[in-house]
Amino acid sequence: MKVFLALATALTLVSSALAHQVPVHSHSQLIPIPDYTLPYGEASGAAALQAANKFLATFDDKTKASFMFGLQAEERSNWSNLPAGIVNRSGISVGELSENQRRLLFEFLSSSLGEGGYQSVMEVMAAEAFLSTDQRAARLQWDPENYWVSFFGIPSADAPWGWQFGGHHLGLNLSIEGNKIETMSPSFVGTEPAIFVLNGVDYEAVLDMHRAGHAVYEALDEKQKTKADAGRVPEDVLTGPGKDGVIPPIIGLSASDMTADQQALLLAAIYEWVSIQPDENAALRMAEITEELDHITYAWTGNDTVNTPTYMRVQGPTLIIELLSTGGNVGQNAIGQGHYHTMYRNPTMEYGQPNAQ
């Protein structure tokens, strides 16, 4: 695809002067990151608050000022899925943390995410560790320590606040109010590679999302498949970073024209993204989506084979999900092993702020 030839050329021309320079420590045991753990009970807004306060208490005021911002700070929407060697990041990186702070960070992520969401973080960071052996890694800063955390507002049980964690192929934005998670919009989960072995551990990143989306397509009859055709695979997801407020045109098959079994498969595919957040909000979000199901459309092109061009869009009044299998790789050591970009948005509730549609 033309976009990946262009991207490869752009990456070759990138100057190391664009890199976000941080005093990286050597953490030989960073990958795999710690297993999912719930030190403050079931993951929730309340557990996230306790874990956030424990993490923040380890920093002095000057350091906290470097990664704590106002609720509406421009840094909140200035996130990216590109490598650290291309785009500067706000916040504090995993590489800048002490061993204890790093442990507390992962406890915070466990307390703030569903188990599936935390698993996604594990897989994306493992993929980055895999890329760190590539010949371009030093220039592009492909390194699992190059993931950043930021806080917006003061973590509180009474006032709204939010947090962001991300880097290459990852951008999670969760908003909390009244000690409950309000939204995880917008959030990006991707990977390169998707199927790989690292230090004797087998990884499959994003493939559950791909398979769940394809299962819907496979359940359709020929007439439905024609209606669901998404057409040409786009060069990238349409609603990714920097695309706040973008509402793509409606395409695909309406869920109102699906059988009950097909609708159940569609809801299962949607849940792959919704379950990134804790059950506390995921259950409520799925109830909202089920209520508006007749107004949701599903579009697909491609197949379920890794590293082939594939695109899915699921879209409704409060939901946009995109999945893109690029069909190409940037890392030379990842050729043929998959490259994905996926996006989740609730266009009516972004960064904790309601938006009129």
Coordinates of C-alpha atoms in Angstrom, one line a residue:
M1 CA 0.0 0.0 0.0
K2 CA 1.2 3.5 -0.9
V3 CA 0.9 4.7 2.7
F4 CA 3.4 2.3 4.0
L5 CA 5.9 3.1 1.3
A6 CA 5.4 6.8 2.2
L7 CA 5.7 6.0 5.9
A8 CA 8.9 4.0 5.5
T9 CA 10.4 6.9 3.5
A10 CA 9.3 9.4 6.2
L11 CA 10.8 7.3 8.9
T12 CA 14.1 7.1 7.1
L13 CA 14.2 10.9 6.9
V14 CA 13.3 11.5 10.6
S15 CA 15.9 13.4 12.5
S16 CA 17.0 12.2 15.9
A17 CA 16.5 15.8 17.0
L18 CA 12.7 15.2 17.0
A19 CA 13.1 12.5 19.7
H20 CA 11.8 13.0 23.2
Q21 CA 14.9 12.7 25.2
V22 CA 14.6 11.2 28.6
P23 CA 17.1 9.8 31.2
V24 CA 16.3 6.2 30.6
H25 CA 17.1 3.6 33.2
S26 CA 18.0 0.0 32.4
H27 CA 15.1 -2.2 33.5
S28 CA 16.1 -5.7 32.4
Q29 CA 12.9 -7.2 33.8
L30 CA 10.4 -4.7 32.4
I31 CA 9.0 -7.2 29.9
P32 CA 6.8 -9.0 30.6
I33 CA 5.3 -6.3 32.8
P34 CA 3.8 -7.5 36.1
D35 CA 0.7 -9.7 36.0
Y36 CA -2.7 -8.1 36.4
T37 CA -3.2 -7.4 40.1
L38 CA -5.9 -5.8 42.2
P39 CA -4.3 -4.4 45.4
Y40 CA -7.3 -2.1 46.1
G41 CA -10.1 -4.5 45.2
E42 CA -11.9 -4.8 41.9
A43 CA -10.8 -2.3 39.2
S44 CA -12.9 0.8 39.4
G45 CA -12.8 4.6 39.8
A46 CA -12.4 4.2 43.5
A47 CA -9.6 1.7 43.2
A48 CA -7.9 3.9 40.6
L49 CA -8.0 6.8 43.0
Q50 CA -6.3 4.8 45.7
A51 CA -3.6 3.5 43.3
A52 CA -3.1 7.0 41.8
N53 CA -2.5 8.6 45.2
K54 CA 0.0 5.8 46.2
F55 CA 1.9 6.4 42.9
L56 CA 1.8 10.2 43.1
A57 CA 3.0 10.2 46.7
T58 CA 6.5 9.0 45.6
F59 CA 7.2 12.2 43.6
D60 CA 8.3 15.7 44.7
D61 CA 6.2 18.7 43.7
K62 CA 8.5 19.7 40.9
T63 CA 8.4 16.3 39.3
K64 CA 4.6 16.0 39.6
A65 CA 4.3 19.3 37.9
S66 CA 5.9 17.7 34.8
F67 CA 3.1 15.2 34.3
M68 CA 0.1 16.6 36.1
F69 CA -1.9 19.1 34.1
G70 CA -5.2 21.0 34.3
L71 CA -8.4 19.2 33.4
Q72 CA -8.7 21.0 30.1
A73 CA -5.0 21.3 29.3
E74 CA -4.0 21.1 25.6
E75 CA -1.7 18.2 26.5
R76 CA -4.8 16.0 27.0
S77 CA -5.7 15.9 23.3
N78 CA -2.1 16.1 22.1
W79 CA -1.4 12.4 22.0
S80 CA -0.1 10.1 19.3
N81 CA 0.3 6.5 18.3
L82 CA 3.6 7.2 16.5
P83 CA 7.1 6.2 17.8
A84 CA 8.8 8.3 20.4
G85 CA 11.5 9.2 17.9
I86 CA 9.0 11.0 15.7
V87 CA 6.6 12.7 18.2
N88 CA 7.4 14.3 21.5
R89 CA 5.3 13.2 24.5
S90 CA 4.0 15.0 27.5
G91 CA 4.1 13.3 30.9
I92 CA 6.7 11.0 32.6
S93 CA 8.0 7.9 30.9
V94 CA 8.4 4.4 32.3
G95 CA 12.1 4.8 31.7
E96 CA 12.2 7.8 34.1
L97 CA 10.7 5.8 37.0
S98 CA 12.4 4.1 39.8
E99 CA 11.7 0.4 40.3
N100 CA 9.2 1.1 43.0
Q101 CA 7.5 3.8 41.0
R102 CA 7.3 1.5 38.0
R103 CA 5.7 -1.2 40.2
L104 CA 3.1 1.3 41.5
L105 CA 2.4 2.5 38.0
F106 CA 1.4 -1.0 36.9
E107 CA -0.7 -1.4 40.0
F108 CA -2.4 1.8 39.0
L109 CA -3.0 0.5 35.5
S110 CA -4.4 -2.7 36.9
S111 CA -6.7 -0.8 39.2
S112 CA -7.9 1.4 36.4
L113 CA -8.4 -1.1 33.6
G114 CA -10.3 -4.3 32.9
E115 CA -8.2 -7.4 32.7
G116 CA -8.5 -7.4 28.9
G117 CA -7.4 -3.8 28.8
Y118 CA -4.4 -4.5 31.0
Q119 CA -3.6 -7.5 28.8
S120 CA -3.6 -5.1 25.8
V121 CA -1.0 -2.9 27.5
M122 CA 1.1 -6.0 28.2
E123 CA 1.0 -7.1 24.6
V124 CA 1.6 -3.7 23.0
M125 CA 4.7 -3.1 25.3
A126 CA 6.0 -6.6 24.5
A127 CA 5.6 -5.9 20.8
E128 CA 7.7 -2.7 21.3
A129 CA 10.3 -4.8 23.1
F130 CA 10.4 -7.0 20.0
L131 CA 10.8 -4.0 17.8
S132 CA 13.6 -2.8 20.0
T133 CA 16.0 -5.3 18.3
D134 CA 15.3 -3.9 14.9
Q135 CA 17.9 -1.9 13.0
R136 CA 15.8 1.3 13.2
A137 CA 15.0 1.0 16.8
A138 CA 17.6 3.4 18.1
R139 CA 16.6 6.2 15.8
L140 CA 12.9 5.7 16.2
Q141 CA 13.2 5.0 19.9
W142 CA 11.3 1.7 19.8
D143 CA 11.7 0.8 23.4
P144 CA 9.2 -0.4 26.0
E145 CA 10.4 2.3 28.4
N146 CA 9.1 4.9 26.0
Y147 CA 5.5 4.9 27.3
W148 CA 4.2 7.9 29.2
V149 CA 1.7 8.6 31.9
S150 CA -0.1 11.9 32.6
F151 CA -2.8 13.0 34.9
F152 CA -5.4 15.7 34.3
G153 CA -7.0 17.4 37.2
I154 CA -6.3 16.3 40.8
P155 CA -7.3 12.7 41.6
S156 CA -10.4 13.0 43.8
A157 CA -13.5 11.2 44.9
D158 CA -15.5 14.4 44.4
A159 CA -14.1 16.2 41.4
P160 CA -13.5 15.0 37.8
W161 CA -10.0 13.9 36.8
G162 CA -8.5 11.8 34.1
W163 CA -5.3 10.0 33.1
Q164 CA -3.5 9.1 29.9
F165 CA -1.1 6.3 29.2
G166 CA 0.5 5.7 25.8
G167 CA 3.3 5.7 23.4
H168 CA 3.9 3.8 20.1
H169 CA 0.7 2.0 19.1
L170 CA -1.1 2.9 22.4
G171 CA -3.1 5.8 23.6
L172 CA -5.5 5.2 26.6
N173 CA -7.6 8.2 27.8
L174 CA -9.8 7.5 30.8
S175 CA -12.0 10.0 32.6
I176 CA -13.3 9.6 36.1
E177 CA -15.9 11.6 38.1
G178 CA -17.7 10.8 41.3
N179 CA -15.3 7.9 41.9
K180 CA -16.7 6.2 38.7
I181 CA -15.2 5.8 35.3
E182 CA -17.1 8.0 32.9
T183 CA -15.5 7.2 29.5
M184 CA -12.4 5.7 27.9
S185 CA -12.9 7.8 24.8
P186 CA -10.7 8.3 22.8
S187 CA -8.5 5.3 23.0
F188 CA -6.1 3.7 20.5
V189 CA -4.8 0.1 20.7
G190 CA -2.5 -1.2 17.9
T191 CA 0.5 -3.4 17.5
E192 CA 3.5 -4.4 15.4
P193 CA 4.0 -7.3 15.3
A194 CA 0.8 -9.1 16.2
I195 CA 2.1 -12.7 16.4
F196 CA 5.6 -13.1 17.8
V197 CA 7.8 -14.8 20.4
L198 CA 9.8 -12.8 22.9
N199 CA 12.0 -14.4 25.5
G200 CA 10.3 -17.7 25.0
V201 CA 6.8 -16.3 25.5
D202 CA 4.2 -16.5 22.7
Y203 CA 2.2 -13.3 22.1
E204 CA -0.9 -12.6 20.0
A205 CA -1.8 -8.9 20.1
V206 CA -5.1 -7.4 18.8
L207 CA -6.0 -10.7 17.0
D208 CA -9.0 -11.2 19.3
M209 CA -10.4 -8.0 18.0
H210 CA -9.8 -9.0 14.4
R211 CA -11.3 -12.4 14.8
A212 CA -14.4 -11.1 16.7
G213 CA -15.0 -8.6 13.9
H214 CA -14.6 -11.2 11.2
A215 CA -16.9 -13.6 12.9
V216 CA -19.7 -11.1 12.3
Y217 CA -18.9 -11.0 8.6
E218 CA -18.8 -14.8 8.3
A219 CA -22.3 -15.0 9.9
L220 CA -23.8 -12.8 7.2
D221 CA -25.6 -14.1 4.1
E222 CA -24.4 -13.0 0.7
K223 CA -26.9 -10.1 0.4
Q224 CA -25.9 -8.8 3.9
K225 CA -22.2 -9.1 3.0
T226 CA -22.8 -6.9 0.0
K227 CA -24.5 -4.3 2.2
A228 CA -21.7 -4.6 4.8
D229 CA -18.9 -4.0 2.2
A230 CA -16.6 -1.3 3.6
G231 CA -15.0 -0.8 0.2
R232 CA -11.4 0.2 -0.2
V233 CA -9.1 -0.3 2.8
P234 CA -8.2 3.3 4.0
E235 CA -4.6 4.3 4.5
D236 CA -5.2 4.6 8.3
V237 CA -8.0 4.8 10.8
L238 CA -10.1 7.9 10.2
T239 CA -10.7 8.9 13.8
G240 CA -7.2 8.4 15.3
P241 CA -5.1 10.9 17.2
G242 CA -5.5 14.5 16.0
K243 CA -9.0 13.6 14.6
D244 CA -11.1 14.7 17.6
G245 CA -14.6 15.7 16.4
V246 CA -14.3 13.8 13.1
I247 CA -17.5 11.8 12.3
P248 CA -17.0 9.5 9.3
P249 CA -19.9 8.9 6.9
I250 CA -22.2 6.1 7.8
I251 CA -21.4 2.9 5.8
G252 CA -22.3 -0.8 6.0
L253 CA -25.1 -3.0 7.2
S254 CA -27.5 -1.8 9.9
A255 CA -27.7 -4.0 12.9
S256 CA -31.5 -3.7 12.5
D257 CA -31.2 -5.9 9.4
M258 CA -29.3 -8.6 11.3
T259 CA -30.7 -11.7 13.0
A260 CA -30.6 -12.0 16.8
D261 CA -27.5 -14.3 16.5
Q262 CA -25.7 -11.9 14.2
Q263 CA -26.5 -9.0 16.6
A264 CA -25.0 -11.1 19.4
L265 CA -21.8 -11.6 17.5
L266 CA -21.7 -7.8 16.8
L267 CA -22.1 -7.0 20.5
A268 CA -19.3 -9.5 21.3
A269 CA -17.0 -7.8 18.8
I270 CA -17.8 -4.4 20.3
Y271 CA -17.1 -5.8 23.8
E272 CA -13.5 -6.5 22.8
W273 CA -13.0 -2.7 22.9
V274 CA -15.5 -1.7 25.7
S275 CA -13.9 -4.3 28.1
I276 CA -10.6 -2.4 28.1
Q277 CA -12.2 -0.5 31.0
P278 CA -13.3 -2.1 34.2
D279 CA -16.6 -3.9 34.5
E280 CA -18.0 -1.0 36.5
N281 CA -18.3 1.1 33.3
A282 CA -18.1 -1.6 30.7
A283 CA -21.5 -3.1 31.8
L284 CA -23.2 0.3 31.7
R285 CA -21.6 1.1 28.3
M286 CA -22.7 -2.2 26.8
A287 CA -26.2 -1.6 28.0
E288 CA -26.2 1.8 26.3
I289 CA -24.9 0.3 23.1
T290 CA -27.4 -2.5 23.2
E291 CA -30.2 0.1 23.5
E292 CA -29.1 1.9 20.4
L293 CA -28.2 -1.3 18.4
D294 CA -30.8 -0.6 15.7
H295 CA -28.9 2.6 14.9
I296 CA -25.5 0.9 14.7
T297 CA -23.9 -0.1 11.4
Y298 CA -21.2 -2.6 10.7
A299 CA -18.8 -2.5 7.7
W300 CA -16.1 -4.9 6.8
T301 CA -13.6 -5.5 4.0
G302 CA -10.8 -8.1 4.0
N303 CA -10.4 -11.4 5.8
D304 CA -9.1 -12.9 9.0
T305 CA -5.6 -13.5 7.9
V306 CA -2.8 -11.6 9.7
N307 CA -0.9 -9.1 7.5
T308 CA -3.5 -8.7 4.8
P309 CA -5.3 -5.4 4.2
T310 CA -8.5 -5.5 6.3
Y311 CA -10.8 -2.8 7.7
M312 CA -13.8 -2.7 10.0
R313 CA -15.9 0.1 11.1
V314 CA -18.7 -0.1 13.7
Q315 CA -20.6 3.2 14.1
G316 CA -23.6 4.5 16.0
P317 CA -24.9 7.6 17.8
T318 CA -22.4 7.1 20.7
L319 CA -19.9 4.7 19.2
I320 CA -17.1 4.6 16.6
I321 CA -14.8 1.6 16.4
E322 CA -12.3 1.1 13.7
L323 CA -9.9 -1.8 13.1
L324 CA -7.2 -1.6 10.4
S325 CA -4.9 -4.5 9.5
T326 CA -2.3 -2.6 7.4
G327 CA -1.0 -5.5 5.3
G328 CA 2.5 -4.2 5.7
N329 CA 5.3 -3.7 8.3
V330 CA 7.7 -0.9 9.2
G331 CA 10.0 -3.0 11.4
Q332 CA 12.2 -5.2 9.3
N333 CA 12.2 -7.9 12.0
A334 CA 8.3 -7.9 12.0
I335 CA 7.8 -8.6 8.3
G336 CA 4.8 -10.9 7.8
Q337 CA 3.8 -10.8 11.5
G338 CA 1.0 -8.3 11.5
H339 CA 0.5 -4.5 12.0
Y340 CA -2.7 -3.2 13.4
H341 CA -4.3 0.2 14.3
T342 CA -7.6 0.2 16.2
M343 CA -9.7 3.1 17.5
Y344 CA -12.5 3.5 20.0
R345 CA -14.5 6.6 20.4
N346 CA -17.7 7.8 22.0
P347 CA -18.2 11.1 20.1
T348 CA -20.7 12.3 22.6
M349 CA -18.3 12.0 25.6
E350 CA -14.6 12.7 24.9
Y351 CA -12.0 13.3 27.6
G352 CA -14.9 13.3 30.1
Q353 CA -16.6 16.2 28.4
P354 CA -20.1 15.7 26.9
N355 CA -20.3 16.8 23.2
A356 CA -23.5 17.6 21.3
Q357 CA -23.9 15.6 18.1

